[in-house]
XYZ file of C-alpha atoms in Angstrom:
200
model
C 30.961 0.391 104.039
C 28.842 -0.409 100.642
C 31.205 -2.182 98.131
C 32.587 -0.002 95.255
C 30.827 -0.412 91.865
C 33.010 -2.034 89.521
C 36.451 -4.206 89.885
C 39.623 -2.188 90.879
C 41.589 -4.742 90.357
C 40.361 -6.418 87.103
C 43.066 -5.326 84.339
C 42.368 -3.145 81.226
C 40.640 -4.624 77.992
C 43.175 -5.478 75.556
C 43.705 -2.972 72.589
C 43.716 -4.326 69.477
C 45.587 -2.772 66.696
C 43.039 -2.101 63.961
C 43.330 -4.332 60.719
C 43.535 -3.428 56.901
C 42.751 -4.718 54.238
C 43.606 -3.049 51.026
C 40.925 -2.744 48.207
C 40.611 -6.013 46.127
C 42.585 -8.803 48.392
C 41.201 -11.878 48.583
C 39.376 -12.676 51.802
C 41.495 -15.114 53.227
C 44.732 -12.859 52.975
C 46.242 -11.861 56.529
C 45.464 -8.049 57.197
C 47.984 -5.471 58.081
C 47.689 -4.835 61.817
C 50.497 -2.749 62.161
C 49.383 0.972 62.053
C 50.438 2.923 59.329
C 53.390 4.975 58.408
C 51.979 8.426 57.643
C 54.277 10.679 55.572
C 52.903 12.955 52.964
C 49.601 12.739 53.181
C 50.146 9.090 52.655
C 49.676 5.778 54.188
C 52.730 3.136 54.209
C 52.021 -0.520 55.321
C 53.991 -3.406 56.112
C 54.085 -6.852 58.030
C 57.147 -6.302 59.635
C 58.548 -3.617 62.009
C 60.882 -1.199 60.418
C 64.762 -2.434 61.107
C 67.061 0.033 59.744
C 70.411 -1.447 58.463
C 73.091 -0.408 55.703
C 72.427 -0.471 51.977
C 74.221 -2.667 50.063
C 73.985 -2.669 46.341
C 74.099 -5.828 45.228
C 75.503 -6.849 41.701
C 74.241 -10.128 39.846
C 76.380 -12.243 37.869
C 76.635 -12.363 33.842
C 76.089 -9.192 32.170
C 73.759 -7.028 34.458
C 74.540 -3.162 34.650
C 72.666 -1.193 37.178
C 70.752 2.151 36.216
C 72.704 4.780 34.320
C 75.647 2.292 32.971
C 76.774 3.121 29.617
C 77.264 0.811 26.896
C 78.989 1.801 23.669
C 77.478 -1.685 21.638
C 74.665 -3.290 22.182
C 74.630 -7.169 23.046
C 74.255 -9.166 20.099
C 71.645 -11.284 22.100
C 69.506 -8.110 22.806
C 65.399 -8.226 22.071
C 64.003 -5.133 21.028
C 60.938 -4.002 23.104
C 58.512 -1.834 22.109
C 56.714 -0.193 24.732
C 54.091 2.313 25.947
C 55.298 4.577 22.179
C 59.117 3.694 22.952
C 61.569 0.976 21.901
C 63.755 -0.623 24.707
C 66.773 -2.741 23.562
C 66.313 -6.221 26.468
C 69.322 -7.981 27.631
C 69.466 -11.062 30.457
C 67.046 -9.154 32.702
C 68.154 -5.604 31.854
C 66.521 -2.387 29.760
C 68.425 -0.277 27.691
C 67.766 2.808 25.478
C 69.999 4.755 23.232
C 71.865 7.404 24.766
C 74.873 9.572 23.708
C 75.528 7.137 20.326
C 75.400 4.519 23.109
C 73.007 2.445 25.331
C 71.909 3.223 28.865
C 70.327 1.209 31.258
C 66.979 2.561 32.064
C 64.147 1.494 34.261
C 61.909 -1.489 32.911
C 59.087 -0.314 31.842
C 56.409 -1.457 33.870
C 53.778 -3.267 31.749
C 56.262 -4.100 29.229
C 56.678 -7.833 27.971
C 60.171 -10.083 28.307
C 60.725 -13.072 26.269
C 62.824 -15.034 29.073
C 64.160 -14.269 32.623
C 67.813 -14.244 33.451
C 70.036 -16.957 35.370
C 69.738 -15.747 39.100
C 66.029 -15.246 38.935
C 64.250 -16.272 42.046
C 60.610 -16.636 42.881
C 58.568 -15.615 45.510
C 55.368 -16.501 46.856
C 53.148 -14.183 48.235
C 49.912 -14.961 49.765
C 49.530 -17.987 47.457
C 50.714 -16.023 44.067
C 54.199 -16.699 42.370
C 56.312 -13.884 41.444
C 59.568 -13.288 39.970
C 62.634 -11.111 41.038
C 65.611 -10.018 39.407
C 67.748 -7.095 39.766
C 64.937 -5.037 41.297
C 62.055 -5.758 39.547
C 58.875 -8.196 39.424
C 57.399 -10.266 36.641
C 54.400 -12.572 36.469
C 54.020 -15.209 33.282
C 52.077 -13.063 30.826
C 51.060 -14.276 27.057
C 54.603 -14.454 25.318
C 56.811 -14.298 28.613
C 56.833 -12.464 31.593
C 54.962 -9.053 32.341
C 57.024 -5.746 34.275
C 55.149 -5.422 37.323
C 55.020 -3.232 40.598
C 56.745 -4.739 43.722
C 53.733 -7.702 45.035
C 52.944 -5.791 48.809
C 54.266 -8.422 51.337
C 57.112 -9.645 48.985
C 60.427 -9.923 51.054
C 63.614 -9.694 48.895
C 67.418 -10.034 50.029
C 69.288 -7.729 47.460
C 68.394 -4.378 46.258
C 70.501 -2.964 43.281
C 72.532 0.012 42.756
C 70.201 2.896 41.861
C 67.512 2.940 44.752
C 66.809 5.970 45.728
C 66.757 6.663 49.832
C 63.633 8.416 51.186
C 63.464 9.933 54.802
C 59.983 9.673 55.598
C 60.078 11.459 59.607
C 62.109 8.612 61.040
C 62.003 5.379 58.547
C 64.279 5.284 55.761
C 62.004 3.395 52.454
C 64.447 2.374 49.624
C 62.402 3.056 46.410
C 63.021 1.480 43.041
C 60.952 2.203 40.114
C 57.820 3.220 41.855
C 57.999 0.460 44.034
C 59.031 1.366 47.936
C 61.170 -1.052 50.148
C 61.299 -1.379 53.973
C 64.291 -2.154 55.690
C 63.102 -5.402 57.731
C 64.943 -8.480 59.895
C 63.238 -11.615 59.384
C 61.890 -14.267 61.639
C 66.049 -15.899 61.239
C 67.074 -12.323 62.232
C 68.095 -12.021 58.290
C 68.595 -8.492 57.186
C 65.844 -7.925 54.035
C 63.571 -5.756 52.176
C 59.343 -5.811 52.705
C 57.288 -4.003 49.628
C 55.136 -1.850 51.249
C 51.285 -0.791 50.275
C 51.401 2.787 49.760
C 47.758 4.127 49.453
């Protein structure tokens, strides 16, 4: 009997999940090589595997007020921001605009420049770069303070504040929080947390 062409019992090549690399990282950031979430014609990317668990608004100490919360006076210590053809009233890490002879707490503008970062601020690292966090949002040191930015893709955070919107994207819930969108992730210490996503 002539011998069979090829190995029967030699095992499969190994399948490689392809790797991305958004426009503009640096070459020696690691690539995504988890496929994309598709969902609206769009692409979501993360480290991490999705790991759905509760939402739990967190609150941070001194005077922060999440989205929507009323204030009849403004803080003494309040900076007035003007921004993007609008004036913002700025308040230990919190945005505010007059409302209803009142102040609301609005979104910060992204773009917009703070004088000085609350107590409770934390900073992240991400792929070399140093970021800020408070109460939802990211700043970098910009010329007279710190600069509103997008959420850093990659950037793990802990606590999400009250106000984040909950997006069913055909079986992954995304928190999103001005603009930026969060994915429900457990950690290498099995910690419950947040990844920013690339959303192209």
């Amino acid at each position: 009997m002539r011998p069979q062409p090829g190995n029967p019992g030699a095992r499969p090549p190994v399948t490689r999940p392809p790797s991305h690399r958004p426009p503009g990282w640096r070459p020696g950031r690691p690539s995504y090589t988890r496929p994309p979430h598709i969902w609206n014609g769009r692409r979501f990317y993360a480290y991490h595997r999705y790991y759905d668990h509760p939402y739990r608004p967190y609150v941070w100490v001194g005077p922060w007020h999440p989205m929507g919360f009323f204030l009849a006076t403004m803080y003494a210590t309040a900076t007035i921001i003007a921004w993007d053809n609008a004036n913002y009233y700025y308040n230990a890490g919190v945005f505010y605009q007059p409302y209803n002879g009142g102040y609301q707490v609005v979104a910060p503008p992204i773009g917009a420049i703070v004088p000085s970062l609350p107590s409770g601020t934390i900073t992240l690292d991400v792929d070399g770069t140093t970021y800020w966090y408070f109460g939802g949002s990211f700043f970098v040191p910009a010329t007279g303070g710190y600069q509103v930015i997008a959420g850093p893709p990659g950037a793990i955070v802990y606590n999400l504040p009250d106000g984040c919107t909950t997006v069913n994207a055909n079986g992954v819930t995304y928190l999103q929080f001005n603009g930026t969108y969060f994915q429900p992730i457990q950690d290498a210490d099995g910690q419950n947390g947040y990844e920013v996503v690339d959303v192209e």
